[in-house]
mmCIF file of C-alpha atoms and ligand atoms in Angstrom:
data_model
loop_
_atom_site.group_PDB
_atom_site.id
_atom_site.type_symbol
_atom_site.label_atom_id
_atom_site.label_comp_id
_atom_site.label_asym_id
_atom_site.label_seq_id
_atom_site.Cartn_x
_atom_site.Cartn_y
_atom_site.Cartn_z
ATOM 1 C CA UNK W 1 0.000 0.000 0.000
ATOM 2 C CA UNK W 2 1.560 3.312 -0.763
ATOM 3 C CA UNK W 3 2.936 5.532 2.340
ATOM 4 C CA UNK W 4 0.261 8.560 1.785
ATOM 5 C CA UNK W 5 -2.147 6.119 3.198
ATOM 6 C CA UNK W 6 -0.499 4.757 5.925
ATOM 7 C CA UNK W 7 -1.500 6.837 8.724
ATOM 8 C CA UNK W 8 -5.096 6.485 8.456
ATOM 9 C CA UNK W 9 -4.264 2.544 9.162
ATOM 10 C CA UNK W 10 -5.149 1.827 13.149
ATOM 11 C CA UNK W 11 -3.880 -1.376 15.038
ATOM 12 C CA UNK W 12 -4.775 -3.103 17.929
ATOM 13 C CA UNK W 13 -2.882 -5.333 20.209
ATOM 14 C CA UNK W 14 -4.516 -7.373 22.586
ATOM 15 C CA UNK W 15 -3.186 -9.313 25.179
ATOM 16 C CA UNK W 16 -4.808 -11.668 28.421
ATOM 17 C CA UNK W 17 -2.955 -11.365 31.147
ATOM 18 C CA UNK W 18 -3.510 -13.942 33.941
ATOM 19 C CA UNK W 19 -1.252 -13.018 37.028
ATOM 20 C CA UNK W 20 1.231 -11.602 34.623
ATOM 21 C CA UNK W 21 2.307 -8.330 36.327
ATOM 22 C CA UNK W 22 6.004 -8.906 36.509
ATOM 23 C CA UNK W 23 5.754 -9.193 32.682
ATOM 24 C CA UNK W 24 3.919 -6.155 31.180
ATOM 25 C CA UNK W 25 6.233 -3.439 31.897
ATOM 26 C CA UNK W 26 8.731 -5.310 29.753
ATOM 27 C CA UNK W 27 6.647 -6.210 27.052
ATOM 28 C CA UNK W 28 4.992 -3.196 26.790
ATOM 29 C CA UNK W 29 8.442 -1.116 26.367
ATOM 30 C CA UNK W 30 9.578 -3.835 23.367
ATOM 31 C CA UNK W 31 5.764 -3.822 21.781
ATOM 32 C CA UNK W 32 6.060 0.417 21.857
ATOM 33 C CA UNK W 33 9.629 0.281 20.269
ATOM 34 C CA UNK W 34 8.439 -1.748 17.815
ATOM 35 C CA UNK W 35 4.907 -0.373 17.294
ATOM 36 C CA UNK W 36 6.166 3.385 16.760
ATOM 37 C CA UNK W 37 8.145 2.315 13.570
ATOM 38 C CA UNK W 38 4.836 1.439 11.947
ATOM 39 C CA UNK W 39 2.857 3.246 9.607
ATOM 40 C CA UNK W 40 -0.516 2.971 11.606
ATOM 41 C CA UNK W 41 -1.593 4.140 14.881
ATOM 42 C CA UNK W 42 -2.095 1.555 17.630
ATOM 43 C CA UNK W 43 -3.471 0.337 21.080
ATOM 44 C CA UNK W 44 -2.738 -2.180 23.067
ATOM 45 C CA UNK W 45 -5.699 -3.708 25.516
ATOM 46 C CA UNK W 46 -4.597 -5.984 27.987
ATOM 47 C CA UNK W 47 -7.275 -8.179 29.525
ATOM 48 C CA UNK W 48 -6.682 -8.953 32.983
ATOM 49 C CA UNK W 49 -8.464 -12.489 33.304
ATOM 50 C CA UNK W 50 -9.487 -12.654 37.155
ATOM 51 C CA UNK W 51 -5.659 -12.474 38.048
ATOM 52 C CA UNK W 52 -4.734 -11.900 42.066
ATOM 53 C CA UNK W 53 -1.508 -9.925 41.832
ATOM 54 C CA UNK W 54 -1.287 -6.837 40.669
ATOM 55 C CA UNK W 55 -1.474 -7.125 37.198
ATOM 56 C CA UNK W 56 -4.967 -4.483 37.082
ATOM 57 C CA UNK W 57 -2.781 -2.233 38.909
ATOM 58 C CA UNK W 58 0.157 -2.097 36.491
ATOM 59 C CA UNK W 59 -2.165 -2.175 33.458
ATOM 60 C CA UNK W 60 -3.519 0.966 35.267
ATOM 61 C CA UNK W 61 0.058 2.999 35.788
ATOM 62 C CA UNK W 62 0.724 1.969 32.228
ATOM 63 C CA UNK W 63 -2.537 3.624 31.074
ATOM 64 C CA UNK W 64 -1.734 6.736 33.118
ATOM 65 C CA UNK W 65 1.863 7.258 31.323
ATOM 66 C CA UNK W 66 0.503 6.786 27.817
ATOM 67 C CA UNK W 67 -3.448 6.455 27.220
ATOM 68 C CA UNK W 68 -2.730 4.251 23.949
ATOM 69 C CA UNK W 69 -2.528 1.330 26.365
ATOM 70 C CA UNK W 70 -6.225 0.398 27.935
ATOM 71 C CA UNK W 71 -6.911 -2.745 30.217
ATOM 72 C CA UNK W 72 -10.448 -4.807 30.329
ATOM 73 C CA UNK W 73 -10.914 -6.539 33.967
ATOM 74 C CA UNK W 74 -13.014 -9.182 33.694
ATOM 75 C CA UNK W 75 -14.862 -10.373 37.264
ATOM 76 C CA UNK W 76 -13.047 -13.641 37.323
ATOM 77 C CA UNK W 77 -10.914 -15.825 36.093
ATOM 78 C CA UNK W 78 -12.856 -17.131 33.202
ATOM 79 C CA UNK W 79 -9.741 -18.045 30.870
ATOM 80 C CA UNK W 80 -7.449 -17.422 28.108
ATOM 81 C CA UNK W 81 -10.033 -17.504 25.564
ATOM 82 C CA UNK W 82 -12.616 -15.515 26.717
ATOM 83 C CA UNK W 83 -10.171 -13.358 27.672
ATOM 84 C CA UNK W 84 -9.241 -12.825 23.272
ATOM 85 C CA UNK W 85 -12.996 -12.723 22.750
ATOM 86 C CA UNK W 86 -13.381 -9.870 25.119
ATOM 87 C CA UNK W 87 -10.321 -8.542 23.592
ATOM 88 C CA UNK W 88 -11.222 -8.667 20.244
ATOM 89 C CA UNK W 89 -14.701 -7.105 21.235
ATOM 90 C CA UNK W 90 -13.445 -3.671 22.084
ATOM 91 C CA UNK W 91 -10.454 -3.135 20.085
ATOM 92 C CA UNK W 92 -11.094 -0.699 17.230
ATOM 93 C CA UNK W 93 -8.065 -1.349 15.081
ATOM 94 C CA UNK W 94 -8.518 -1.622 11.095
ATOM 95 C CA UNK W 95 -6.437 -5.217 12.061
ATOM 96 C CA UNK W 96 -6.290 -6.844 15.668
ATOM 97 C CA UNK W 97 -3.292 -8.635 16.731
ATOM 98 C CA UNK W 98 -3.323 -11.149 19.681
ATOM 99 C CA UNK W 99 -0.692 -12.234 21.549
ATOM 100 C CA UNK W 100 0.368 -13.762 24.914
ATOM 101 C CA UNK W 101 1.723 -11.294 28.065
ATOM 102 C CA UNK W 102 4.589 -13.655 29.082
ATOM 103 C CA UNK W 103 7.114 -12.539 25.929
ATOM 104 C CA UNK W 104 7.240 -16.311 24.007
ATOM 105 C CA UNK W 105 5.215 -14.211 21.216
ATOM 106 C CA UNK W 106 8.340 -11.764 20.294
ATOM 107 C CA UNK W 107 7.153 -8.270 19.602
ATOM 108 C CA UNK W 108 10.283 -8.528 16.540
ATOM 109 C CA UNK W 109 7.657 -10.280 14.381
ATOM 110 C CA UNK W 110 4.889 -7.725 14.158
ATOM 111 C CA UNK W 111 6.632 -5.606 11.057
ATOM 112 C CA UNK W 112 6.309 -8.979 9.055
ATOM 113 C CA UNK W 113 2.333 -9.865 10.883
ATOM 114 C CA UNK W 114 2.192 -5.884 9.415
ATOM 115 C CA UNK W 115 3.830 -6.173 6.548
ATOM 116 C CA UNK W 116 1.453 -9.864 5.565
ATOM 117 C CA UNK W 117 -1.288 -7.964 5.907
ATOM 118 C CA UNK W 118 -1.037 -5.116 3.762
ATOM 119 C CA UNK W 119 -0.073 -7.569 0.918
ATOM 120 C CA UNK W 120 -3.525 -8.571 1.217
ATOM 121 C CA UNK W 121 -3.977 -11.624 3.794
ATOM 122 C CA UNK W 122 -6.705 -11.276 5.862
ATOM 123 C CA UNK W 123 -5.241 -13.589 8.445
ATOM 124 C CA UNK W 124 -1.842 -13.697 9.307
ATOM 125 C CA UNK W 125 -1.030 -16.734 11.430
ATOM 126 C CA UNK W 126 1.880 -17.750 13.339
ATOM 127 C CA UNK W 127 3.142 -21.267 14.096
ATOM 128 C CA UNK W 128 5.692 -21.852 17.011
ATOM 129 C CA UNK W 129 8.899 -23.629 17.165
ATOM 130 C CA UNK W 130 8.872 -26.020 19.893
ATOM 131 C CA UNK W 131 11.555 -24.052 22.619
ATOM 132 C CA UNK W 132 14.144 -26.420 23.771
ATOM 133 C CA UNK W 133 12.502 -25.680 27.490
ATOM 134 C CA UNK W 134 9.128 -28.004 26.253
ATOM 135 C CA UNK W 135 8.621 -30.770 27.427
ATOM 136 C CA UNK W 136 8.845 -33.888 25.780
ATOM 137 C CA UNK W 137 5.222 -35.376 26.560
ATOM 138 C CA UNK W 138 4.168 -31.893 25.649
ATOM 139 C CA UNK W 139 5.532 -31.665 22.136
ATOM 140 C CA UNK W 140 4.419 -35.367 21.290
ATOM 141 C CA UNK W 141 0.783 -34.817 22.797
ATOM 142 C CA UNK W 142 0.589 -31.615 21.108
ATOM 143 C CA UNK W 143 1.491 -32.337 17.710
ATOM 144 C CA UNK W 144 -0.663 -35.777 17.961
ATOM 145 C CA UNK W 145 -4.269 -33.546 19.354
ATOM 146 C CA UNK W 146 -3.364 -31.375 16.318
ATOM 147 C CA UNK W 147 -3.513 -34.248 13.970
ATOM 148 C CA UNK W 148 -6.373 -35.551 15.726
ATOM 149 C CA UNK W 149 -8.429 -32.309 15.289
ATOM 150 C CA UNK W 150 -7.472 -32.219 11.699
ATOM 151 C CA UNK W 151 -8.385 -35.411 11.150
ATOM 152 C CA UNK W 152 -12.109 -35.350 13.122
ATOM 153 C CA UNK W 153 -12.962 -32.073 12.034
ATOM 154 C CA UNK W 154 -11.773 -32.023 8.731
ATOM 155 C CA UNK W 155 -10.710 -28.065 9.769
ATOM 156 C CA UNK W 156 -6.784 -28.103 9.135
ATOM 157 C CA UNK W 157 -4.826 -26.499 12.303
ATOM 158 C CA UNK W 158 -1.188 -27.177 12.330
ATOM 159 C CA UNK W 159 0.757 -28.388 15.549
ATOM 160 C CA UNK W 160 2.515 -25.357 16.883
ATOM 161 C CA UNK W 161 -0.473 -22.769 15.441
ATOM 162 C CA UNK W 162 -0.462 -20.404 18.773
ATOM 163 C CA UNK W 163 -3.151 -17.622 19.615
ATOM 164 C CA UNK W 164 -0.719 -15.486 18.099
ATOM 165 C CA UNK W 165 -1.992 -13.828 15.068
ATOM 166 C CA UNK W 166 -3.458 -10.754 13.369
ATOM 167 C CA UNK W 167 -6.942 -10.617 12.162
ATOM 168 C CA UNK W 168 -8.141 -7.949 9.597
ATOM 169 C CA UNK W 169 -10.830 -6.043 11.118
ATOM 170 C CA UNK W 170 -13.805 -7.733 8.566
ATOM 171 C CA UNK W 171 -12.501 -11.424 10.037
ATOM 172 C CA UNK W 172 -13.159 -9.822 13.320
ATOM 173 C CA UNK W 173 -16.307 -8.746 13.038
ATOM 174 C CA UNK W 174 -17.543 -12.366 11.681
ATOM 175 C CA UNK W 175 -15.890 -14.312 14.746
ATOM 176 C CA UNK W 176 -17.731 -11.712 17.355
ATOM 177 C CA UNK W 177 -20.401 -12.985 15.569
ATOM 178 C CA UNK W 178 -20.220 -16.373 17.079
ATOM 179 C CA UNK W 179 -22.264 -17.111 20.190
ATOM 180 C CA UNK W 180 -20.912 -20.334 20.641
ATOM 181 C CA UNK W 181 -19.916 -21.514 24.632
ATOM 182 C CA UNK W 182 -16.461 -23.061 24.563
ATOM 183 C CA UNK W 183 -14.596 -21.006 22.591
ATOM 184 C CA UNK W 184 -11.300 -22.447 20.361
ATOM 185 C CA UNK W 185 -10.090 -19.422 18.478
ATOM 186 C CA UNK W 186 -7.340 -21.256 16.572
ATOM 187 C CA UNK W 187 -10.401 -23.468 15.651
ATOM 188 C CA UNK W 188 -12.664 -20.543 14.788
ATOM 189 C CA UNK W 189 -10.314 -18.787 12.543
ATOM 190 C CA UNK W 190 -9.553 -21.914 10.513
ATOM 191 C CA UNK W 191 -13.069 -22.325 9.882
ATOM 192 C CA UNK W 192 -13.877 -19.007 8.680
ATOM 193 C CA UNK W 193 -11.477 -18.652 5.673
ATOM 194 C CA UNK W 194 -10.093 -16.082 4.027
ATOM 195 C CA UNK W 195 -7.295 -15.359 2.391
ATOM 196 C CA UNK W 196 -4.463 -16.255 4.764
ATOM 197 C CA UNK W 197 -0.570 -16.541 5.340
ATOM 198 C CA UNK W 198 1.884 -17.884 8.324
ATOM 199 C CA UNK W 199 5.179 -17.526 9.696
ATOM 200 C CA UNK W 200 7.051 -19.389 11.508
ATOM 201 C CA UNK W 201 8.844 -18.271 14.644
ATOM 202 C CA UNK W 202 11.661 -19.382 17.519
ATOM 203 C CA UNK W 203 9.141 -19.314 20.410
ATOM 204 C CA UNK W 204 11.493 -17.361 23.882
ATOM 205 C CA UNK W 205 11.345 -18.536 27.211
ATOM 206 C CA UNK W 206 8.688 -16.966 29.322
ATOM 207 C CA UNK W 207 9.922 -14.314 30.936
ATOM 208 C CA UNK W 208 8.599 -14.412 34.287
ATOM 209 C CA UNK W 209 6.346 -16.376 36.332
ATOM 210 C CA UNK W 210 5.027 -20.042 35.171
ATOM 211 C CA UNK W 211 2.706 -21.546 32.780
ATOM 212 C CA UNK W 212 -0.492 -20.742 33.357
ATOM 213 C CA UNK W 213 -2.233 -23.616 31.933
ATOM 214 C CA UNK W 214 -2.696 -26.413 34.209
ATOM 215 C CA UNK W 215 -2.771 -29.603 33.579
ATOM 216 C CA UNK W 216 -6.671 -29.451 33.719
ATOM 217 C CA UNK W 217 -7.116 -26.383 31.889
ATOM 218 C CA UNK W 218 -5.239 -28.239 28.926
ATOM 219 C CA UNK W 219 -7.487 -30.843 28.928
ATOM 220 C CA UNK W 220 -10.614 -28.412 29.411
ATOM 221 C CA UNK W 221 -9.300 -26.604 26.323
ATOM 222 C CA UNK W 222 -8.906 -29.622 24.404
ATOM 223 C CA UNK W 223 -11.897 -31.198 24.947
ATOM 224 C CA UNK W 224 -13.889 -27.919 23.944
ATOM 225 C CA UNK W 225 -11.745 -27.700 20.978
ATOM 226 C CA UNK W 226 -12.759 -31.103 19.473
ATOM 227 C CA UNK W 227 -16.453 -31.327 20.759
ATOM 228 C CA UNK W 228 -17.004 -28.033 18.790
ATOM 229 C CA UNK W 229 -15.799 -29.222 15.925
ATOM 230 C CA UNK W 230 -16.572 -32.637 15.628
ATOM 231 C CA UNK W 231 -19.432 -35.268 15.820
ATOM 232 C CA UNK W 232 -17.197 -38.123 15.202
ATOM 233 C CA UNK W 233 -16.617 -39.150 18.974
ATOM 234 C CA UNK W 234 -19.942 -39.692 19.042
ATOM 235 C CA UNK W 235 -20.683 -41.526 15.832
ATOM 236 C CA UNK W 236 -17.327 -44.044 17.575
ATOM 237 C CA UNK W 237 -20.234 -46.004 19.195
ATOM 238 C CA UNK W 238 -22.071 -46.820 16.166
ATOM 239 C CA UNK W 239 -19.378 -48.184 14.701
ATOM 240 C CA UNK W 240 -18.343 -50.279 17.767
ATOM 241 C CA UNK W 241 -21.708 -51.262 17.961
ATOM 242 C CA UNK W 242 -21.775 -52.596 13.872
ATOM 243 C CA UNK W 243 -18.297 -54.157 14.292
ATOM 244 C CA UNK W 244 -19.231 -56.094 17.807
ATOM 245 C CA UNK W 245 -22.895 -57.301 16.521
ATOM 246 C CA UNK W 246 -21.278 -58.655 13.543
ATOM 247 C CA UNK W 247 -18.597 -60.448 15.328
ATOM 248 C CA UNK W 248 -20.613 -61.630 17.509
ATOM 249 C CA UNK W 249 -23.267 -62.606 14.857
ATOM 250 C CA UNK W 250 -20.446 -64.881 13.757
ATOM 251 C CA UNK W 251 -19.698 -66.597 17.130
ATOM 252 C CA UNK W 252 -23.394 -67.328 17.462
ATOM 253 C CA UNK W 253 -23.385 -69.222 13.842
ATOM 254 C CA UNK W 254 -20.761 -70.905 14.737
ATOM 255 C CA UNK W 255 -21.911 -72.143 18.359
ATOM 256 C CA UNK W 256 -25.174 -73.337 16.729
ATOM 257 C CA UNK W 257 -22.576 -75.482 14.005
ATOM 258 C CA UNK W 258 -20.775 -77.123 16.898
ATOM 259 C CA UNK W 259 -23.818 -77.807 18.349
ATOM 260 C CA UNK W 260 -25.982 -79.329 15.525
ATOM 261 C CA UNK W 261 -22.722 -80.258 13.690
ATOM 262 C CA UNK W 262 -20.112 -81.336 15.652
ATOM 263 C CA UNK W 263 -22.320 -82.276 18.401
ATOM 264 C CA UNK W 264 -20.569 -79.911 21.202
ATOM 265 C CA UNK W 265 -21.611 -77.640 23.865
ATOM 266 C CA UNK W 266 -19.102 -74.516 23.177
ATOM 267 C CA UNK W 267 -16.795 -74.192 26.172
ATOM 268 C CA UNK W 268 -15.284 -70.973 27.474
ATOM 269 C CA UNK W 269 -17.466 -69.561 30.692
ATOM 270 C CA UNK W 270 -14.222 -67.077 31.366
ATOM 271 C CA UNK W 271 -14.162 -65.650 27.453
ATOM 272 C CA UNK W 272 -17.802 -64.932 27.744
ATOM 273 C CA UNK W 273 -17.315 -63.110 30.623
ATOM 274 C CA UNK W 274 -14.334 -61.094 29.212
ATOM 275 C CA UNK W 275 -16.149 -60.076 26.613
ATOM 276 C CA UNK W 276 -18.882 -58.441 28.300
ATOM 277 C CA UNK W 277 -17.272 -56.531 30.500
ATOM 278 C CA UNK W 278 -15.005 -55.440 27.768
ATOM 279 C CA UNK W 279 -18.072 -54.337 26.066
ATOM 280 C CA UNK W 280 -19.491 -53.037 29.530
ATOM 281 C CA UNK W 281 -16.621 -50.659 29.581
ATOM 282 C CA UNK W 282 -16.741 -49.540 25.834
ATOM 283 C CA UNK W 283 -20.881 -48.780 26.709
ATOM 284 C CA UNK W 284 -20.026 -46.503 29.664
ATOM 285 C CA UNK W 285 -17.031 -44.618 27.874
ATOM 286 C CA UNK W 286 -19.700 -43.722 25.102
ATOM 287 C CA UNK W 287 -22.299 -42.976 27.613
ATOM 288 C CA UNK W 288 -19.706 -39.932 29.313
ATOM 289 C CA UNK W 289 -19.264 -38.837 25.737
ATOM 290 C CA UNK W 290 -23.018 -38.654 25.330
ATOM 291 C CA UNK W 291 -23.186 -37.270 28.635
ATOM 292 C CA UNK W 292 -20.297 -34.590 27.353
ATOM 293 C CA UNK W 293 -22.426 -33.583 24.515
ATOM 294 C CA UNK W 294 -25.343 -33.176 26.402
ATOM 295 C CA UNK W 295 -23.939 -31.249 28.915
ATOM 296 C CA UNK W 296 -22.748 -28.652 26.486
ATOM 297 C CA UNK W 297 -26.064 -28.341 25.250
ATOM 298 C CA UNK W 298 -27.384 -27.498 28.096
ATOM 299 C CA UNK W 299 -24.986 -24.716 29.110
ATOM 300 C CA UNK W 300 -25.341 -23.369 25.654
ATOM 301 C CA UNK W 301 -29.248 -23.235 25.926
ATOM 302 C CA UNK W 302 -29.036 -21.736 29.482
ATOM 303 C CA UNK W 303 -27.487 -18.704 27.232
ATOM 304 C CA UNK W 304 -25.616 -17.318 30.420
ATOM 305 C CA UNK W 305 -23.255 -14.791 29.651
ATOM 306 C CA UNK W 306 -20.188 -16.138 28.386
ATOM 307 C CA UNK W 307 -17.991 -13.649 30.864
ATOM 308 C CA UNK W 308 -18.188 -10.603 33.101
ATOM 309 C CA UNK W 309 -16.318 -7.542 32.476
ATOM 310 C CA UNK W 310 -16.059 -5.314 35.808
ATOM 311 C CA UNK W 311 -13.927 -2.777 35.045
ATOM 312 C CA UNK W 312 -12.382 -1.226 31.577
ATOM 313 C CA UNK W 313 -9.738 1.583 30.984
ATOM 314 C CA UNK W 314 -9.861 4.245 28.160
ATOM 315 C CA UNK W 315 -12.499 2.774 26.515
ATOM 316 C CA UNK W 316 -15.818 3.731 26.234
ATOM 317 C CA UNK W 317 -18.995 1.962 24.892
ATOM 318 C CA UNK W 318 -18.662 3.767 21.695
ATOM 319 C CA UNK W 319 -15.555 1.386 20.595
ATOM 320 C CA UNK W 320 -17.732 -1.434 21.115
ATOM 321 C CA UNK W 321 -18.441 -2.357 17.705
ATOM 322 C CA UNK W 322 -22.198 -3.201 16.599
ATOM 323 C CA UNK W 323 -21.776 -6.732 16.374
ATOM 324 C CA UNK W 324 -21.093 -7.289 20.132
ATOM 325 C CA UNK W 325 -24.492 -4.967 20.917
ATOM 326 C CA UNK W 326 -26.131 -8.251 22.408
ATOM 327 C CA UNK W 327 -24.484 -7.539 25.394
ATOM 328 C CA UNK W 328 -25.892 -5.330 28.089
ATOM 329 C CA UNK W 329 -24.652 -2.916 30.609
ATOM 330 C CA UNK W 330 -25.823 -1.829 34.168
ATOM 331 C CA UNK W 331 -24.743 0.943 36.171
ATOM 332 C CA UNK W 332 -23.294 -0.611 39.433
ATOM 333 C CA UNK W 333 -24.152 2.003 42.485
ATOM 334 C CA UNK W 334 -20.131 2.512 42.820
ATOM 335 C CA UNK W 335 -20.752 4.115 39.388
ATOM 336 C CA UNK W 336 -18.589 1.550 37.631
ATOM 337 C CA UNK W 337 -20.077 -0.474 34.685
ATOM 338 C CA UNK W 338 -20.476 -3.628 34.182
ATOM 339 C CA UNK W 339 -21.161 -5.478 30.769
ATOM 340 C CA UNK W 340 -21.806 -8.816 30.142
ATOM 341 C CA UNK W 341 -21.958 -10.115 26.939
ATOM 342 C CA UNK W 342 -23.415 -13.160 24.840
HETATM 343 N N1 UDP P 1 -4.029 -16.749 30.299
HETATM 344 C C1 UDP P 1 -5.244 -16.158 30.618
HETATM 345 N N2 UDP P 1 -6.136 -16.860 31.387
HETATM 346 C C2 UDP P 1 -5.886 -18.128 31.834
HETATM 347 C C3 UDP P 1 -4.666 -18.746 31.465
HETATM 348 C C4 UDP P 1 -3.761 -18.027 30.674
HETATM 349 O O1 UDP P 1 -5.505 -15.021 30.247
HETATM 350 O O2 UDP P 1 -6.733 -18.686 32.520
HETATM 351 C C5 UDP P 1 -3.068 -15.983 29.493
HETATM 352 C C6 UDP P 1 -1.660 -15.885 30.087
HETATM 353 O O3 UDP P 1 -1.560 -14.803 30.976
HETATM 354 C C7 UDP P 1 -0.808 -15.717 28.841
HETATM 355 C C8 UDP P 1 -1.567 -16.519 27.787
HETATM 356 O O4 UDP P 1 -2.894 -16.673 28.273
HETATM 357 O O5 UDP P 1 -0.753 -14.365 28.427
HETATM 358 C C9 UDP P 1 -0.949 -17.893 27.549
HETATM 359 O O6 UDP P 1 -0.813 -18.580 28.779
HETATM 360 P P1 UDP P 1 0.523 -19.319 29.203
HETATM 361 O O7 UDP P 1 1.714 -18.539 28.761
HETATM 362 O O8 UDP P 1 0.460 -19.601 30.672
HETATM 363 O O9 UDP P 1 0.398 -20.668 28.381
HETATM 364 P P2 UDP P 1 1.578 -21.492 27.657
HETATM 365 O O10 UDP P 1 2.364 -20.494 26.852
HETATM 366 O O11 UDP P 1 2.385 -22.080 28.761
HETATM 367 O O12 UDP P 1 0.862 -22.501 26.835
HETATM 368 MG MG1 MG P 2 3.238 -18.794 27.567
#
């Protein structure tokens, strides 16, 4: 795009934080360095996720030095990707650009996410190089739940794909479109297209502080990620239940030959027994999947709010753009606002 036009181009960065305070001071000092080379204006919005250290209060002091950096506090902790959604709802940039607070996302690589974009991609995704700190069993189960959603969902994601990526400001509006409890992102923006490009990067150590995705949050995310996506875990039973009748079809023909034929009673009290309870087991793994299903169905017809925002900094309703106007606000007697949203 030529330079004339440049400045009327707006960015926004925005960035969960969950007990991150130690590490947005640092990353906001590379992100500005980096940020005031561009041709566009820019805000960053960090989205403090229900954490208990200070991290609302350093978002704050940052917003009082320079008012280009604004915070959204949600009430709780309600997680990483509720805490992008929110993010995504209130930033006003022509593109949006998420990232993590904990500096494995290197501010370096926004010229090129910039750069991507004005040749024309509409998405400009990022996929990590495992860091020599991972883990093993953390590479291995990664890469194989990548396949694994690939393969049930027919949606390609490729292991390493992080939340890492900038979104032009029409694919925004269509994912704060979706209502749907749950919420995979790297899913989401698979699914709805567009013209997109990638780039690899060395992923840093985190800077300070630990992971924070637990164990259980993992599998949480996981889960969610392939039950949105996919029906196949549930069609699994039927074809259990086809391959088990028809083998068992064929050990009833041929206990009625040794019968009739050979003149035998078939033996085997212990097999028989084996078998059911094999098939016992495979019944009440397919019942917590149905259960699973269900479950979601019912939280998603409840159609409670998705997440609570208590507080927000240097923005007002106005940057709210019109898709996310199914959410409501209510003036709390402290005179602070609180919006939930759907
Ligand atoms: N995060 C969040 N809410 C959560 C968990 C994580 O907002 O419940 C944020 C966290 O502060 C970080 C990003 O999501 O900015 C990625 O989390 P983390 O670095 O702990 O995950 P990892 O890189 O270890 O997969
Ligand atoms: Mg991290």
């Amino acid at each position: 795009m030529p330079k004339a036009q440049a400045p009327t181009l707006s960015i926004s960065i925005i960035i969960p934080a969950y007990n991150e305070a130690e590490n947005l001071e640092p990353l906001q000092q590379k992100l500005e360095s980096v940020l005031s080379e561009l041709p566009a204006r820019w805000e960053i919005i960090f989205i403090d996720d229900g954490s208990s250290d200070d991290t609302w209060g350093k978002i704050e002091s940052l917003n009082q030095i320079n008012p280009r950096i604004k915070g959204i506090r949600l009430s709780r902790n309600f997680g990483h990707q509720y805490a992008l959604f929110a993010g995504l709802q209130r930033a006003t940039g022509d593109a949006v650009i998420s990232m993590d607070a904990d500096l494995q996302h290197p501010p370096a690589l926004l010229p090129e996410l910039f750069q991507q974009w004005q040749s024309g991609h509409k998405v400009v995704n990022t996929v990590r190089l495992d860091p020599d700190d991972f883990s093993a069993f953390k590479r291995y189960t990664s890469r194989l739940y990548y396949r694994l959603f690939s393969f049930l969902s027919g949606v390609p994601l490729e292991p390493g794909m992080a939340d890492f990526r900038l979104l032009d400001r029409q694919v925004v509006n269509d994912i704060l479109k979706m209502r749907e409890e749950g919420l995979f992102l790297r899913g989401i923006v698979q699914w709805v297209g567009y013209k997109s490009s990638k780039i690899s990067f060395q992923s840093e150590r985190r800077w300070h502080g630990v992971t924070k995705y637990t164990p259980r949050k993992m599998l949480q995310f996981a889960w969610h990620g392939l039950s949105s996506f996919s029906l196949v875990p549930l069609r699994i039973g039927v074809l259990i239940g086809f391959i088990t009748s028809g083998l068992s079809f064929l050990g009833i023909l041929y206990a009625i030959y040794s019968k009739l034929i050979i003149g035998q009673a078939v033996p085997g009290w212990a097999s028989s027994i084996a078998i059911i309870s094999f098939l016992f087991g495979v019944l009440f793994i397919l019942l917590g999947v149905l259960g699973e299903y269900i479950g979601r169905i019912l939280i998603e017809v409840r159609g409670r709010p998705r997440f609570l925002i208590s507080e927000h900094l240097g923005l007002n309703k106005s940057s709210s753009p019109p898709t996310s106007s199914t959410g409501y606000s209510t003036r709390q007697p402290g005179g602070m606002k609180q919006r939930t949203e759907r």
